[in-house]
Tab-separated table of C-alpha atoms in Angstrom:
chain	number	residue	atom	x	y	z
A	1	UNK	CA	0.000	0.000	0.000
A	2	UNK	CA	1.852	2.929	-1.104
A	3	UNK	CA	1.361	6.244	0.910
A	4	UNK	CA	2.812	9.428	1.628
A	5	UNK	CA	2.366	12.291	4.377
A	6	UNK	CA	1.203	15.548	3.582
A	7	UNK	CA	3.423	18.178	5.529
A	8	UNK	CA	5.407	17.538	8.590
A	9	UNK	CA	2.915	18.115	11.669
A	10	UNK	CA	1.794	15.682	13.781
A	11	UNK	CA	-1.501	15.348	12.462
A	12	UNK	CA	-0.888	15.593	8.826
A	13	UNK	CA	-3.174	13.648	6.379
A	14	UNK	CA	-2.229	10.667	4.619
A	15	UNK	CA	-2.549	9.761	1.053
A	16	UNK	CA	-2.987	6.411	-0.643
A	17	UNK	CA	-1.935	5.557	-4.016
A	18	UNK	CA	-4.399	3.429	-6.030
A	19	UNK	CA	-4.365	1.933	-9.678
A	20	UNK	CA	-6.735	0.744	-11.601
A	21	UNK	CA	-6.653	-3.203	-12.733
A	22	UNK	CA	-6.245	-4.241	-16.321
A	23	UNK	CA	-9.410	-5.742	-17.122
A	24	UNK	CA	-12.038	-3.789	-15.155
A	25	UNK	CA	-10.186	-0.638	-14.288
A	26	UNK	CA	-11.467	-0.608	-10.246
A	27	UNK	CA	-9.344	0.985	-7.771
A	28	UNK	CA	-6.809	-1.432	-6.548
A	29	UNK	CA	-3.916	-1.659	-4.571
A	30	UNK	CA	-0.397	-2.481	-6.090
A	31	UNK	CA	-0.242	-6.696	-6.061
A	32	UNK	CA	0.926	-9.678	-7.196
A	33	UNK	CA	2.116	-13.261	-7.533
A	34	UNK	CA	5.162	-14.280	-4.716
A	35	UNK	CA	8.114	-14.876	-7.003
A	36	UNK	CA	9.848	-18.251	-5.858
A	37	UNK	CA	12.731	-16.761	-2.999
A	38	UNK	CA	11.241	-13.728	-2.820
A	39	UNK	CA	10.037	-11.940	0.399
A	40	UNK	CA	6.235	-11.215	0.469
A	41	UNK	CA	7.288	-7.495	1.087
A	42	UNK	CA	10.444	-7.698	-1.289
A	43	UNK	CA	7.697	-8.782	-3.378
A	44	UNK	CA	5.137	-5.572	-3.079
A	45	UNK	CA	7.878	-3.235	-3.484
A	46	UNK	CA	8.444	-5.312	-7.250
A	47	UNK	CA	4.696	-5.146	-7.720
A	48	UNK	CA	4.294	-0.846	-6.405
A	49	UNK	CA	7.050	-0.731	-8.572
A	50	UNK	CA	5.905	-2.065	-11.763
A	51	UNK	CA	2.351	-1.447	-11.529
A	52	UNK	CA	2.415	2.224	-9.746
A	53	UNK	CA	5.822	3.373	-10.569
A	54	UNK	CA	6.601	4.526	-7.211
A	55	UNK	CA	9.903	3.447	-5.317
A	56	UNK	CA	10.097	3.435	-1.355
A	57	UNK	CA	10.970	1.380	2.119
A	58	UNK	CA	8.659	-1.536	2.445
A	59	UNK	CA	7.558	-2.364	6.147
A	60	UNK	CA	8.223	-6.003	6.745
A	61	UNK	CA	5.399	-6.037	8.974
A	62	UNK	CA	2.091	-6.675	7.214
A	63	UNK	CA	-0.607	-3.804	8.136
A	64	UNK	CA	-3.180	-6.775	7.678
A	65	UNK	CA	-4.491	-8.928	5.394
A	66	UNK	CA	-7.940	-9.488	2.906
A	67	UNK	CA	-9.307	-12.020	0.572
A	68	UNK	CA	-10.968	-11.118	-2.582
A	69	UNK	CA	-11.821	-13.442	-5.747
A	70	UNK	CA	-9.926	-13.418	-8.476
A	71	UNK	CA	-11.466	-14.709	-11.817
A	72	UNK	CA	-8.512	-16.634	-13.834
A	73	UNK	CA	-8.255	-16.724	-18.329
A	74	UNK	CA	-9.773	-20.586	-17.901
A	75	UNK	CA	-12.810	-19.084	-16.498
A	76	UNK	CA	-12.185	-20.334	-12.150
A	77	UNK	CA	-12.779	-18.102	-9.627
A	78	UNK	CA	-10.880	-18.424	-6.684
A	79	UNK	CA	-10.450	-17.052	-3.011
A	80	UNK	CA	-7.095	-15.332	-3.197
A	81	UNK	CA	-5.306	-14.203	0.169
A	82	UNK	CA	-3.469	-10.264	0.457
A	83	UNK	CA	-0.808	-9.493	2.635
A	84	UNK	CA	-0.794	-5.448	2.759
A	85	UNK	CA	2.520	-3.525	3.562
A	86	UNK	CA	3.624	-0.044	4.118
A	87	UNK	CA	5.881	1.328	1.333
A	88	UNK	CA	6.412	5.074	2.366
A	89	UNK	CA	7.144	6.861	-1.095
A	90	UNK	CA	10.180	8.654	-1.929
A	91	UNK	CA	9.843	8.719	-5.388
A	92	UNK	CA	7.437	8.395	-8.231
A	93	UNK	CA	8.950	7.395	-11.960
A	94	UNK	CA	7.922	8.878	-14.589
A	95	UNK	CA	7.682	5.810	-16.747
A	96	UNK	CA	7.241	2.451	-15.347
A	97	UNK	CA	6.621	-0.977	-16.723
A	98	UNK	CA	2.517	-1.258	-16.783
A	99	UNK	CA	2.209	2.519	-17.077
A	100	UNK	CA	0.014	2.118	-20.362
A	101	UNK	CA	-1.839	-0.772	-19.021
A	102	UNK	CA	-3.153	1.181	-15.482
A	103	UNK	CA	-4.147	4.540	-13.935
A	104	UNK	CA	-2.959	5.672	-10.876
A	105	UNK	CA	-4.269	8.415	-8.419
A	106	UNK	CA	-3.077	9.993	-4.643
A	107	UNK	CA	-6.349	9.727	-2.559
A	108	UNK	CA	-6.844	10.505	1.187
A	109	UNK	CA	-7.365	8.007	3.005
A	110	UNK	CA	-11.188	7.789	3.472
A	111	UNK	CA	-11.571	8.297	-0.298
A	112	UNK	CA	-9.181	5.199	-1.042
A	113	UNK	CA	-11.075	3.054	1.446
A	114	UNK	CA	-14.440	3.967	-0.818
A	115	UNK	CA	-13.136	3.378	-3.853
A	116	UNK	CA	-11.468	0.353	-3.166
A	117	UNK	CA	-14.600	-2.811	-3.789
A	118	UNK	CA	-13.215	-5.264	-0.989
A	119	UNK	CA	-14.653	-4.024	2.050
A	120	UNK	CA	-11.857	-5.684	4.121
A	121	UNK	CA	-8.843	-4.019	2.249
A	122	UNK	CA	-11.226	-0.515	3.051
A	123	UNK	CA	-11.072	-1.562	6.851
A	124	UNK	CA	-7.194	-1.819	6.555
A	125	UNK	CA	-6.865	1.373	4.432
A	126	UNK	CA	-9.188	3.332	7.492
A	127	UNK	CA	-7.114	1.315	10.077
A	128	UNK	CA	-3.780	3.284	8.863
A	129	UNK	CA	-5.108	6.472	9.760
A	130	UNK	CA	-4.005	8.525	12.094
A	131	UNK	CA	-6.532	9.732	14.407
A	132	UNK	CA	-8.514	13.238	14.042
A	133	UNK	CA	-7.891	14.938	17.449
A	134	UNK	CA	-7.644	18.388	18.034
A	135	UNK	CA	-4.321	20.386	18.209
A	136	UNK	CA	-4.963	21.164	22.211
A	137	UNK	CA	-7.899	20.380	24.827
A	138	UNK	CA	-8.338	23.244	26.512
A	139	UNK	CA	-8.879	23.808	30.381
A	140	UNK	CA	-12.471	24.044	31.185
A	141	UNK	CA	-12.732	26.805	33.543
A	142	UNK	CA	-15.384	24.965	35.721
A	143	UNK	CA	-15.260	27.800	38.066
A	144	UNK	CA	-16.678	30.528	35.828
A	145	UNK	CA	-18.965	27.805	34.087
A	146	UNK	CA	-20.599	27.638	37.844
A	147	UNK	CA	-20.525	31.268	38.573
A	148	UNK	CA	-22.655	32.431	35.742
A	149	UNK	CA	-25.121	29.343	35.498
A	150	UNK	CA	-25.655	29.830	39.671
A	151	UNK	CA	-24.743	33.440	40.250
A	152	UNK	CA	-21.744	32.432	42.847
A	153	UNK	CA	-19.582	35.022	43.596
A	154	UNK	CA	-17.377	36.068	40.996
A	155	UNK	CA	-14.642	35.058	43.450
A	156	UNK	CA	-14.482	31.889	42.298
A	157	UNK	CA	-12.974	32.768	39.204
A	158	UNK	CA	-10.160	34.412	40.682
A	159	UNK	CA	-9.497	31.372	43.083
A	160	UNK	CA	-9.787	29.381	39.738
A	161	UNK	CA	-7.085	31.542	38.339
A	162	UNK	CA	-4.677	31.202	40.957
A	163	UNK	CA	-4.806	26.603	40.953
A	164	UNK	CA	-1.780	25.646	39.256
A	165	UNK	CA	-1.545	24.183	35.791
A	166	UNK	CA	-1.288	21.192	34.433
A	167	UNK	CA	1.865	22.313	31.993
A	168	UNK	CA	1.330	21.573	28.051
A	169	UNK	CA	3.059	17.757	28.059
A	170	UNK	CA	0.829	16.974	25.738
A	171	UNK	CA	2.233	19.445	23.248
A	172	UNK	CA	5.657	18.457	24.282
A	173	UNK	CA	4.777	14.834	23.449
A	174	UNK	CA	3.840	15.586	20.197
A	175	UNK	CA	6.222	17.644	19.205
A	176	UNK	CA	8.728	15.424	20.107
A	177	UNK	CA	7.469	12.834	17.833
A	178	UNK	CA	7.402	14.991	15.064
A	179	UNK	CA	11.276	15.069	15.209
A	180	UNK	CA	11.182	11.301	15.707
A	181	UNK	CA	8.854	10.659	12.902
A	182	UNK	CA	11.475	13.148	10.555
A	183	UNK	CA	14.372	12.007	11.773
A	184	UNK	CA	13.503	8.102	10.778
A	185	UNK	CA	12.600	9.591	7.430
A	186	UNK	CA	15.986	10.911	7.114
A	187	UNK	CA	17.115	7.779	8.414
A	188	UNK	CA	15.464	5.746	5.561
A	189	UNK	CA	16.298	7.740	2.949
A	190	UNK	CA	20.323	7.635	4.144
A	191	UNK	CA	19.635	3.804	3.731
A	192	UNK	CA	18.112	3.832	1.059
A	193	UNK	CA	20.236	6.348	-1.920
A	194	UNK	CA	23.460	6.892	0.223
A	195	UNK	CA	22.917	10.674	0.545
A	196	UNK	CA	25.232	11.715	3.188
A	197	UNK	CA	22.957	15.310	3.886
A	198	UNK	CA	20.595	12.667	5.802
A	199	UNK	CA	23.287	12.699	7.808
A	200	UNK	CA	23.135	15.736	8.744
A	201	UNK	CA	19.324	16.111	8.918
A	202	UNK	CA	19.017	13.381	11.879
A	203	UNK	CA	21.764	14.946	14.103
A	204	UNK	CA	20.015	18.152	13.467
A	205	UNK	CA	16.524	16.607	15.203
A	206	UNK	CA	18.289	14.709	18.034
A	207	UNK	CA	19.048	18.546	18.634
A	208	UNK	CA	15.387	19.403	18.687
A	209	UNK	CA	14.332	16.366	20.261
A	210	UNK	CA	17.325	17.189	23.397
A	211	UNK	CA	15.811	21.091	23.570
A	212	UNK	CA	12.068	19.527	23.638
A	213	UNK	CA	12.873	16.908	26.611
A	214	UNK	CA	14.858	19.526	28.383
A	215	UNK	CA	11.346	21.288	28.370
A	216	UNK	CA	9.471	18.456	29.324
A	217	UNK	CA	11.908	17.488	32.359
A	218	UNK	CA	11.408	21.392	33.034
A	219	UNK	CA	7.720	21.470	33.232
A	220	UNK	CA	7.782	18.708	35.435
A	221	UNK	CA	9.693	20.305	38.251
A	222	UNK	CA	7.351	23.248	38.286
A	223	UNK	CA	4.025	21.880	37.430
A	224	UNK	CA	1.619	21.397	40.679
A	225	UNK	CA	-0.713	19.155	38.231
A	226	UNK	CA	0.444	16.642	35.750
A	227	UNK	CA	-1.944	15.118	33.769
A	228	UNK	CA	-0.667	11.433	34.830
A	229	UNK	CA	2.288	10.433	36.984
A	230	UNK	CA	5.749	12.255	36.685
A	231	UNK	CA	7.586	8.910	36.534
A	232	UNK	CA	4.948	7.491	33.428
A	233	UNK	CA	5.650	11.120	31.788
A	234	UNK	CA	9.610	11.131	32.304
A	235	UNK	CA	9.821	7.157	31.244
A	236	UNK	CA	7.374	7.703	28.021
A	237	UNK	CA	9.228	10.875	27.041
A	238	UNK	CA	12.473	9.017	27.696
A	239	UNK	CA	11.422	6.355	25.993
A	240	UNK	CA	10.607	8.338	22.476
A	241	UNK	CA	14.276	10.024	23.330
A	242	UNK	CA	16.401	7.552	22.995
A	243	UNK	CA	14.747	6.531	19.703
A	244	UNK	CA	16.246	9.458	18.181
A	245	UNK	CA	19.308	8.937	20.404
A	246	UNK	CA	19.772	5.600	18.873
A	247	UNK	CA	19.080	7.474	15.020
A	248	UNK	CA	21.744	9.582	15.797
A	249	UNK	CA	24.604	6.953	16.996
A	250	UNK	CA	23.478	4.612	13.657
A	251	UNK	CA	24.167	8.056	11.135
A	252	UNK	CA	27.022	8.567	13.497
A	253	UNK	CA	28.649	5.101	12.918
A	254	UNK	CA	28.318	5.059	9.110
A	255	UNK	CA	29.589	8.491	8.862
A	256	UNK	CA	33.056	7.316	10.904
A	257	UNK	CA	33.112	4.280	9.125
A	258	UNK	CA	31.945	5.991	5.681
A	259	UNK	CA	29.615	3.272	5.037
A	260	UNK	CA	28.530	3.535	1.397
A	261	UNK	CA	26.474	-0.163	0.754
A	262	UNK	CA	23.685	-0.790	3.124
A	263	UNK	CA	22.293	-4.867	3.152
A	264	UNK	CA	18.608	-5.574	2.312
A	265	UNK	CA	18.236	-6.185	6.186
A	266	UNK	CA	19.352	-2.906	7.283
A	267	UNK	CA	16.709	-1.547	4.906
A	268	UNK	CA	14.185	-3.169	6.112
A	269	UNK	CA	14.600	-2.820	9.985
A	270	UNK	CA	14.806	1.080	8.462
A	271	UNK	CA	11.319	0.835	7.406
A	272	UNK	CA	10.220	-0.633	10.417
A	273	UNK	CA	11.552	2.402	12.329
A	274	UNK	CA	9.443	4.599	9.982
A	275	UNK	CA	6.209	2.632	10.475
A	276	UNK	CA	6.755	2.886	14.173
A	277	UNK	CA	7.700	6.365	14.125
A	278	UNK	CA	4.566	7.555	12.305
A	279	UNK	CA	2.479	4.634	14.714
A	280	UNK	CA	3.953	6.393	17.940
A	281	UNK	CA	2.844	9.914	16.656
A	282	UNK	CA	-0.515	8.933	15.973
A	283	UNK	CA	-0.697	8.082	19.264
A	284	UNK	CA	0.639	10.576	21.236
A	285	UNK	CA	-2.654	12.640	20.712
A	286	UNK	CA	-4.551	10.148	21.941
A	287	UNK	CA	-2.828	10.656	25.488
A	288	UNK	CA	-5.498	13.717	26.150
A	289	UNK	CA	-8.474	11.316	26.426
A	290	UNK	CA	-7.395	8.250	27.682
A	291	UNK	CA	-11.075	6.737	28.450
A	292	UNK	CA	-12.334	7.538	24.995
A	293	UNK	CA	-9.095	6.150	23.067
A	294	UNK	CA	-7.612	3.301	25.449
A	295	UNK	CA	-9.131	0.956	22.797
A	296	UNK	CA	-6.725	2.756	19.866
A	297	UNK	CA	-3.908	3.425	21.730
A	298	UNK	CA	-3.906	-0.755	22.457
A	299	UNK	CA	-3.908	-1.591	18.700
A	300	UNK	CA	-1.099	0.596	18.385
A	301	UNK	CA	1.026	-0.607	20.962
A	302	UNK	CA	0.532	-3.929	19.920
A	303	UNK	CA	1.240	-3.397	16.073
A	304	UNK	CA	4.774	-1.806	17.560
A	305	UNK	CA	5.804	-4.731	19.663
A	306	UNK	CA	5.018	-7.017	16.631
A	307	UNK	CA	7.316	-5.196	14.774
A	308	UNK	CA	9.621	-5.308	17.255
A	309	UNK	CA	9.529	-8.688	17.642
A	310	UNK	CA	9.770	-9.058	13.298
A	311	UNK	CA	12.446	-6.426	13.786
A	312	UNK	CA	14.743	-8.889	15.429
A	313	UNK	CA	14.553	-11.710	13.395
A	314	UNK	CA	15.655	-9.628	10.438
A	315	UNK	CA	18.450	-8.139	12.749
A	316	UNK	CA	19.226	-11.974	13.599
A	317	UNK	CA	18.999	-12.882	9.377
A	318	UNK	CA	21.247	-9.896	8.961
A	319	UNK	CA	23.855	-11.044	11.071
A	320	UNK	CA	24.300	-14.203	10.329
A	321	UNK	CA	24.595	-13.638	6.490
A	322	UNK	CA	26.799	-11.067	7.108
A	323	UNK	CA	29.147	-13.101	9.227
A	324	UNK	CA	28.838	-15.841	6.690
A	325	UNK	CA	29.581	-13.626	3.380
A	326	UNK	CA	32.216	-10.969	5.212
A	327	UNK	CA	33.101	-12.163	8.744
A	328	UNK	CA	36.095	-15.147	7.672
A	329	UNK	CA	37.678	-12.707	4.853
A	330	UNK	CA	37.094	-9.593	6.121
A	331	UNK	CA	36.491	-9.083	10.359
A	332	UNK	CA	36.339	-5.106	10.322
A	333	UNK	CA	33.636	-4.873	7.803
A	334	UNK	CA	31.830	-7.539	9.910
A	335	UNK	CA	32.403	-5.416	13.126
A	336	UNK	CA	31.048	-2.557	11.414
A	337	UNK	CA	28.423	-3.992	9.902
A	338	UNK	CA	27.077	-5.449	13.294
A	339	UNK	CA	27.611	-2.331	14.507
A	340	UNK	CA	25.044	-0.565	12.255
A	341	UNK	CA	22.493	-3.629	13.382
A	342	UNK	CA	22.955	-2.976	16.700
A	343	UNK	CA	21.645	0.730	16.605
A	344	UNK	CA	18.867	-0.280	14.206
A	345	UNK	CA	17.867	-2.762	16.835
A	346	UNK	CA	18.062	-0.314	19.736
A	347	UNK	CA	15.693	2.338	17.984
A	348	UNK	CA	12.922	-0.962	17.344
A	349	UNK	CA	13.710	-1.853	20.678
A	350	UNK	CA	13.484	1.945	22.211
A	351	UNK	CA	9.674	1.613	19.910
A	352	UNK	CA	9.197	-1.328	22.189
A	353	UNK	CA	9.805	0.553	25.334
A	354	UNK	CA	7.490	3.218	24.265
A	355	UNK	CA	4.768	1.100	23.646
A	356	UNK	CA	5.100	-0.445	27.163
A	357	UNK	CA	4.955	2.985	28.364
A	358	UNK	CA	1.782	3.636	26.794
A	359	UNK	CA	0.281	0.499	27.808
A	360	UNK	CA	1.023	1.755	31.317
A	361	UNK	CA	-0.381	5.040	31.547
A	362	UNK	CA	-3.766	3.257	29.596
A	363	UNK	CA	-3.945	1.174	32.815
A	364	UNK	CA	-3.239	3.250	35.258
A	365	UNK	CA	-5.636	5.998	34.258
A	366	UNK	CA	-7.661	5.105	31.683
């Protein structure tokens, strides 16, 4: 399922990209046949490819799956099972292999989930949104609310005025993601053409990300009222920190070591850190109404310790056929090689640890 963000902010819309099929031109998603040896997401980026003429990191982690029935040339008509990943776009060809044969088209998301006729792969295509909340819930001033309903005495607005705050963490939270969410972009796209100003662009958001939990640490000290426990807000925020951390020491390493070749594996664990990236912003939002979205914020938490868990048995794969192809000839590219897997594994497992966090606050005040 190809898709791309529109803008940079936390709650920008996504976009699908659809083609039509050969024979009765519906809306469809990019698919195919598994070639024999192929991955099934090695295999969608071929098909997205050929059929949509877009390039991009493919998620290794299914979003889902749908059946539809496919009519073959001898006249069956079978049940036919669809695993859907993630391919974030980078770039769109201008020619492409079935570009006479198809149409394609960018819709949002609840326009792609209409168009498409399976109502399962619609389900899946509304699933992958992120959610509609507003920018900031605003403080209720109770006190006032009562005053002028009741006639109190105005005074209790001014005592209102004087409580303390509850400090804007939940701005802070999603800000924070933003330059998580950018920064495994950057990551991704270092990965993925070599560019070395990705580089650059990562460091430069572990800077943000430093100056936002400086903030957050900040606010906590000072702030009377906090909307859940200090310790769940330091661990989460800590949590989503050294995610960019961890981007920062991988770019790091292949900077020093002027890494120039990056393995299939190392891709892929890369596009696992941007689906969790952009999960883990939807769901910071959430945070401001725990009762109404404990339901959501549990889906996503436990779509990000799946991939964690897929996460290492690619970094595992990785490993071994590196030791096997480099490690007896050539022990420093090994070393350096392992290296690299090492931080990709620490950002999927820093994913992990912000999931847990979630999970906890849910429970504890949800």
């Amino acid at each position: 399922m190809p898709y791309r963000t529109e803008g940079s902010a936390i709650d920008a819309p996504l976009r699908v990209l659809l083609v039509t099929s050969r024979e009765s031109k519906r809306w469809v998603i990019p698919k195919g046949n598994l070639d024999k040896g192929a991955t099934p997401h090695g295999g969608a980026a071929i098909e997205a490819e050929e059929e949509a003429g877009v390039r991009g990191l493919v998620c290794p982690t299914s979003l889902g799956s749908y059946r539809y029935r496919k009519r073959r040339r001898n006249g069956a008509s079978l049940m036919i099972d669809v695993d859907v990943f993630p391919l974030a776009v980078s770039q769109e060809l201008d020619t492409w292999k079935e570009q006479s044969q198809r149409e394609r088209r960018w819709f949002s998301l609840a326009e792609a989930a209409a168009a498409v006729e399976e109502p399962d792969l619609g389900e899946l295509i509304r699933s992958f949104a992120p959610s509609k909340m507003k920018a900031a819930m605003r403080r209720t001033d109770l006190f006032s609310a009562v005053a002028g309903k009741s006639k109190v005495n105005q005074m209790f607005g001014w005592f209102q005025r004087l409580l303390p705050k509850t400090g804007n963490f939940f701005e802070m939270f999603e800000a924070h993601a933003v330059t998580i969410t950018a920064g495994a972009d950057a990551l991704a796209r270092l990965l993925q053409d070599g560019n070395r100003d990705h580089i650059q662009e990562v460091i430069e958001r572990e800077h943000d990300a430093d100056d936002i939990i400086r903030e957050v640490l900040r606010t906590v000290r000072e702030t009377f009222l906090t909307p859940f426990d200090r310790g769940a807000i330091i661990s989460l925020i800590g949590s989503m920190d050294d995610a960019i951390d961890e981007m920062q020491a991988a770019v790091q390493a292949i900077d020093l070591y002027e890494v120039t070749h990056f393995e299939q594996e190392m891709k892929d664990m890369a596009a696992i850190i941007v689906d969790a990236s952009r999960i883990t912003a939807e769901a910071m939002p959430l945070l401001r109404d725990l009762g109404a979205n404990g339901g959501r914020l549990h889906e996503l938490t436990e779509r990000l310790v799946r991939m964690e868990s897929h996460a290492d048995e690619i970094h595992a794969a990785g490993l071994k056929r590196a030791f096997k192809d480099v490690g007896p000839q050539d022990a420093l590219r090994f070393s350096v090689q392992r290296e690299i897997y090492k931080h990709l594994e620490r950002i999927v497992d820093a994913f992990e640890d912000v999931a847990n966090e979630i999970d906890g606050i849910v429970v504890d005040h949800a």
